[in-house]
PDB file of C-alpha atoms and ligand atoms in Angstrom:
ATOM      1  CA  UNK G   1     141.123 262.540 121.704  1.00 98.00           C
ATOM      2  CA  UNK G   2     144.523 261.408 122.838  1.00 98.00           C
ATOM      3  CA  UNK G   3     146.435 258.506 124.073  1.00 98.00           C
ATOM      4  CA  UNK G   4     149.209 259.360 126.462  1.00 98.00           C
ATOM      5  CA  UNK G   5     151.208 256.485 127.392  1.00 99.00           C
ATOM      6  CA  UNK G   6     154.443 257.486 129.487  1.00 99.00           C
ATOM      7  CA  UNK G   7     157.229 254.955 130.835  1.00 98.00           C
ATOM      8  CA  UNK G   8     158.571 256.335 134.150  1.00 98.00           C
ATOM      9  CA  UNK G   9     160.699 255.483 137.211  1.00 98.00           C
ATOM     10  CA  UNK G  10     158.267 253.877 139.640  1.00 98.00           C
ATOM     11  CA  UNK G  11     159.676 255.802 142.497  1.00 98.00           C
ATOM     12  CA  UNK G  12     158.298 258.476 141.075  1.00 98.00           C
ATOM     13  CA  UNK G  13     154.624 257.242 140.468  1.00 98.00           C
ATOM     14  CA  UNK G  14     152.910 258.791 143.655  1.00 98.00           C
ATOM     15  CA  UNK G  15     154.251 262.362 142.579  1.00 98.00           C
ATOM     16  CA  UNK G  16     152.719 262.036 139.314  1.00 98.00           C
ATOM     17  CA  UNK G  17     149.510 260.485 140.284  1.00 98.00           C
ATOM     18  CA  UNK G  18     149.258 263.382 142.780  1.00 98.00           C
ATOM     19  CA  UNK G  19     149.893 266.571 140.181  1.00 98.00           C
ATOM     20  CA  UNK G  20     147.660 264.667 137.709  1.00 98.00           C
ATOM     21  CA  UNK G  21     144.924 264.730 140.323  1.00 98.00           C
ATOM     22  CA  UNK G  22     145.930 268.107 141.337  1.00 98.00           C
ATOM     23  CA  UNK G  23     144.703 269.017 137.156  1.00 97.00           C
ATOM     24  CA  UNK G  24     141.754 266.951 137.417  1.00 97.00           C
ATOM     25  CA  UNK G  25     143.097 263.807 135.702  1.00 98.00           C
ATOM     26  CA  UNK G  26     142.145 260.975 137.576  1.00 97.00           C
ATOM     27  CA  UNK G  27     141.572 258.170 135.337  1.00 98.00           C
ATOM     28  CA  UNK G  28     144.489 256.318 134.302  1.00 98.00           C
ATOM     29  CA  UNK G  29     145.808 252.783 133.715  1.00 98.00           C
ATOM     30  CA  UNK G  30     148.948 251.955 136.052  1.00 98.00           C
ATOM     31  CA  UNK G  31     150.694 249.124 134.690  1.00 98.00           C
ATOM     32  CA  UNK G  32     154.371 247.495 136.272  1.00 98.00           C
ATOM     33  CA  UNK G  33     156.865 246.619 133.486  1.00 97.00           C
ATOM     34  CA  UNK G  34     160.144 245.926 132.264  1.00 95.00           C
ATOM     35  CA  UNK G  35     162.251 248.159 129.511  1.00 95.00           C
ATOM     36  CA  UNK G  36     165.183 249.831 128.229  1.00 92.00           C
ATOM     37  CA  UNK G  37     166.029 252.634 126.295  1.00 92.00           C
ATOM     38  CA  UNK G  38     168.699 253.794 124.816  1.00 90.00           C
ATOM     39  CA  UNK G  39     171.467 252.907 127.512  1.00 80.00           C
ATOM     40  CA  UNK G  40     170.446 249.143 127.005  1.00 76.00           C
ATOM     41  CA  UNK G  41     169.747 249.327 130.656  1.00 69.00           C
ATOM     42  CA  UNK G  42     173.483 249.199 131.393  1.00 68.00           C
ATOM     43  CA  UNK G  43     174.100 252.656 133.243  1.00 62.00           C
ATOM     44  CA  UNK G  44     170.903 252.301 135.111  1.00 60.00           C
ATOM     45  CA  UNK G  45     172.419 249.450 136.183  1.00 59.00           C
ATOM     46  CA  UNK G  46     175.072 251.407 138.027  1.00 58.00           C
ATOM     47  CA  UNK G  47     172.428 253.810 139.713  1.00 62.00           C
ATOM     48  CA  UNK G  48     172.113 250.367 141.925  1.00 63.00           C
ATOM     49  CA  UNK G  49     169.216 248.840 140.048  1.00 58.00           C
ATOM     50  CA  UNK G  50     169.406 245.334 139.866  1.00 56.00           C
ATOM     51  CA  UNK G  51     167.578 243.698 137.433  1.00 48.00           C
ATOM     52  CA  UNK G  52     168.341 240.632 135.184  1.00 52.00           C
ATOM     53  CA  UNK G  53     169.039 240.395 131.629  1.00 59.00           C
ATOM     54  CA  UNK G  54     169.203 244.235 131.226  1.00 80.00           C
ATOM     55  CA  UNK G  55     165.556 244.826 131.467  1.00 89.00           C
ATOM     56  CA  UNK G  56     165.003 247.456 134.433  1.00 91.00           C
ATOM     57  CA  UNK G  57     161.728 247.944 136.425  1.00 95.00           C
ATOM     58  CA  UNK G  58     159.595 250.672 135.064  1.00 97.00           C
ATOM     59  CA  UNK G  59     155.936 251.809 135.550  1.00 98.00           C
ATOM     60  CA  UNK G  60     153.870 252.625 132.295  1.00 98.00           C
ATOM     61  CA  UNK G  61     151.188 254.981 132.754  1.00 98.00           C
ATOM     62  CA  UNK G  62     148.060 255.239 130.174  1.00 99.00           C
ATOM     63  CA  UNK G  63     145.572 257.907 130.193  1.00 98.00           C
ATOM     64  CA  UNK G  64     142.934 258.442 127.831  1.00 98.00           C
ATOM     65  CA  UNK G  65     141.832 262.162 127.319  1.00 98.00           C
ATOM     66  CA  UNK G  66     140.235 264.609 125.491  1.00 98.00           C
ATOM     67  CA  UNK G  67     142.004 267.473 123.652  1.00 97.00           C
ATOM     68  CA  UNK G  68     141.355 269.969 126.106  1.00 97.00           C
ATOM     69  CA  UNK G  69     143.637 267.907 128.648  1.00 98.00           C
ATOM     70  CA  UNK G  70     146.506 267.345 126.529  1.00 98.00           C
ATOM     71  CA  UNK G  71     148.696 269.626 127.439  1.00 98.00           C
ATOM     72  CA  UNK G  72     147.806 269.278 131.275  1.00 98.00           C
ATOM     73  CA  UNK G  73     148.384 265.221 131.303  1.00 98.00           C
ATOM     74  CA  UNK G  74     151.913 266.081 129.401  1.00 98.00           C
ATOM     75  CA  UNK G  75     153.175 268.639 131.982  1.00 98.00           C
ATOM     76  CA  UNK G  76     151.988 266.398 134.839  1.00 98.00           C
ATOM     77  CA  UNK G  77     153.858 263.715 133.714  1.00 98.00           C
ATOM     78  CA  UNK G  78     156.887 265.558 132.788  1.00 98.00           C
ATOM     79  CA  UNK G  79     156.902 267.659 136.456  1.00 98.00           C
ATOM     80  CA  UNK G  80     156.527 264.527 138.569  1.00 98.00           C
ATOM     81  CA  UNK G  81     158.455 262.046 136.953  1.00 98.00           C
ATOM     82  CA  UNK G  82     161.887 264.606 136.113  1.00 98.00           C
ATOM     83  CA  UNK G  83     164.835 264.053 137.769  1.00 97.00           C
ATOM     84  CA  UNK G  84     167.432 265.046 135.068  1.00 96.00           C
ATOM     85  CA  UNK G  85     168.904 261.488 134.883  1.00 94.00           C
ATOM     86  CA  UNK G  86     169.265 259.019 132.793  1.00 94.00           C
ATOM     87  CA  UNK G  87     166.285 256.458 132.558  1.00 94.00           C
ATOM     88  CA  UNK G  88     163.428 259.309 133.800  1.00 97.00           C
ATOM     89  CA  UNK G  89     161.395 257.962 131.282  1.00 98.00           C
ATOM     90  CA  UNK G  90     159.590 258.565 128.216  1.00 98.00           C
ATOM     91  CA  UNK G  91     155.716 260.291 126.577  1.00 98.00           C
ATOM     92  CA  UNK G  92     154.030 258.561 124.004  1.00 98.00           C
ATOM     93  CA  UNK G  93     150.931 260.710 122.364  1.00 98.00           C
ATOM     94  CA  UNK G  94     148.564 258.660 120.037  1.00 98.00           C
ATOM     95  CA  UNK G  95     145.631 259.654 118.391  1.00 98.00           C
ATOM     96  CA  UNK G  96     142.681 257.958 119.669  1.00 98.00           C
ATOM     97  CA  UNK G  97     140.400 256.576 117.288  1.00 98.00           C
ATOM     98  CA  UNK G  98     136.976 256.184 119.982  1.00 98.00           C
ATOM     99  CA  UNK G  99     136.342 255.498 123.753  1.00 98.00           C
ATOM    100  CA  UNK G 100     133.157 253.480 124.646  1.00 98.00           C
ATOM    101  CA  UNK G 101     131.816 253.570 128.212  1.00 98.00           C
ATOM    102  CA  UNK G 102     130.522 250.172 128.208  1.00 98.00           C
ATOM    103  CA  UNK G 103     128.187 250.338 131.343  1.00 98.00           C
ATOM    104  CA  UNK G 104     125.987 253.525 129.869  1.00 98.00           C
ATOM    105  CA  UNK G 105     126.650 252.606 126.155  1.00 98.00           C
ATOM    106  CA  UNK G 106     128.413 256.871 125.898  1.00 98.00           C
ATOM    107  CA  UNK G 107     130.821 257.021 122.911  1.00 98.00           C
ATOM    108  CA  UNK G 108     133.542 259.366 122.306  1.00 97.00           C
ATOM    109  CA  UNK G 109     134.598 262.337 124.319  1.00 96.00           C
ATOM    110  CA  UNK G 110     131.906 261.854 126.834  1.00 97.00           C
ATOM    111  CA  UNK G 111     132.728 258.416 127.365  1.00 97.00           C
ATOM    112  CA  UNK G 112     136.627 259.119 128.447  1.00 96.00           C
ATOM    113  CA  UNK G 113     136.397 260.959 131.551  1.00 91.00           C
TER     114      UNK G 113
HETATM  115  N1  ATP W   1     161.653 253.908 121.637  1.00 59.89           N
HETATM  116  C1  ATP W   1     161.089 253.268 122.660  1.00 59.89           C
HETATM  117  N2  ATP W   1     160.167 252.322 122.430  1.00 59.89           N
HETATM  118  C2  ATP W   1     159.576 251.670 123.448  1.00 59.89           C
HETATM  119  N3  ATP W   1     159.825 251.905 124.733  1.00 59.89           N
HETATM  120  C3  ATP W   1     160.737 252.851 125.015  1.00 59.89           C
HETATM  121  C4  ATP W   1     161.410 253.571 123.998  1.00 59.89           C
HETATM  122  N4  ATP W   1     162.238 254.445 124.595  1.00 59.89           N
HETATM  123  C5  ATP W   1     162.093 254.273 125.898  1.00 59.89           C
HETATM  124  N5  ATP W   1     161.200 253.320 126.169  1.00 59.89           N
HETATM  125  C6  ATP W   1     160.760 252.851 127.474  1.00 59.89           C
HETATM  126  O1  ATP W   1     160.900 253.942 128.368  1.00 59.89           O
HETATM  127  C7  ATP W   1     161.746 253.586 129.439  1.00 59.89           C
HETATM  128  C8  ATP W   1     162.499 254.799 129.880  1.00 59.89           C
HETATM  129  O2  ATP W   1     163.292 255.212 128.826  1.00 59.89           O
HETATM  130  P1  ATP W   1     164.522 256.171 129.118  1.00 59.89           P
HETATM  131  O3  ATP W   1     164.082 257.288 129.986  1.00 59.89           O
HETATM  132  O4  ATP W   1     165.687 255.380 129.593  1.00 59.89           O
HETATM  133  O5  ATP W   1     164.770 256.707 127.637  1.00 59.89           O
HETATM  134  P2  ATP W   1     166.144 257.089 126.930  1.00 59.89           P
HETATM  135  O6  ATP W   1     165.803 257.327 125.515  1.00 59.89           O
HETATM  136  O7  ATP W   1     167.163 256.035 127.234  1.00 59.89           O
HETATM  137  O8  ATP W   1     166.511 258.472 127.589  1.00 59.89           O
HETATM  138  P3  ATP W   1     167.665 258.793 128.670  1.00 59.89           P
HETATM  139  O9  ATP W   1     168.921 258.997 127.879  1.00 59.89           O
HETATM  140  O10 ATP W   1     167.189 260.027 129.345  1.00 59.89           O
HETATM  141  O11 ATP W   1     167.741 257.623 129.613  1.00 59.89           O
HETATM  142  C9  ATP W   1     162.586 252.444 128.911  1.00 59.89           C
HETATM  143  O12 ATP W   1     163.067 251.626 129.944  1.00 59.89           O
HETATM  144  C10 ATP W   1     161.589 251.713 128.023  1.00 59.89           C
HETATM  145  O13 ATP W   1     160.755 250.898 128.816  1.00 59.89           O
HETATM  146 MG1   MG W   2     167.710 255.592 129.161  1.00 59.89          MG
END
């Protein structure tokens, strides 16, 4: 089991969410946030963002899955969310310890999707 976490414009959430569904990945976390990377935020700055203290709006995405949809959850996030600029955004992979369904008490790889 994996943890993808991916930082990504947020005008490009909808085409992500749709080519995820499009594999069959439909759970995921959708959070709004603020980061940088390695510009500092300063050139996105120029791409008429406008955010204070060099923090720019971002959307982080987290999607538990087994290893099986790796791969798919990867190349959905890369295909939606690439424009070839600056600031398109980042994939984080963890390894995922357990998953607990709370309502039916299912553990592990049934319990993720
Ligand atoms: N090493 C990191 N640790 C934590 N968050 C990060 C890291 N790198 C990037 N991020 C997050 O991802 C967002 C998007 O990063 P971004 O695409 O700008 O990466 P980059 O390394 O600067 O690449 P690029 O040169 O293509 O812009 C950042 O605003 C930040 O929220
Ligand atoms: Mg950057």
């Amino acid at each position: 089991m994996k943890y993808v976490i991916a930082v990504i414009q947020p005008d490009r959430l909808d085409e992500v969410l749709k080519i995820l569904e499009e594999k069959e990945i439909h759970l995921v976390t959708v959070t709004s946030v603020l980061g940088r990377g390695r510009q500092k935020g300063i050139s996105e700055v120029y791409r008429g963002h406008k955010e204070a203290g060099r923090l720019l709006r971002k959307v982080k995405l987290e999607i538990a899955v087994n290893e099986a949809f790796v791969k798919a959850t990867i190349d959905a996030i890369k295909e939606g969310s690439r424009t070839g600029h600056i600031g398109d955004g980042k994939i984080f992979v963890l390894d995922l310890k357990e998953c607990f369904r709370i309502r039916t008490g299912e553990v592990g790889e049934v319990a993720i999707g």
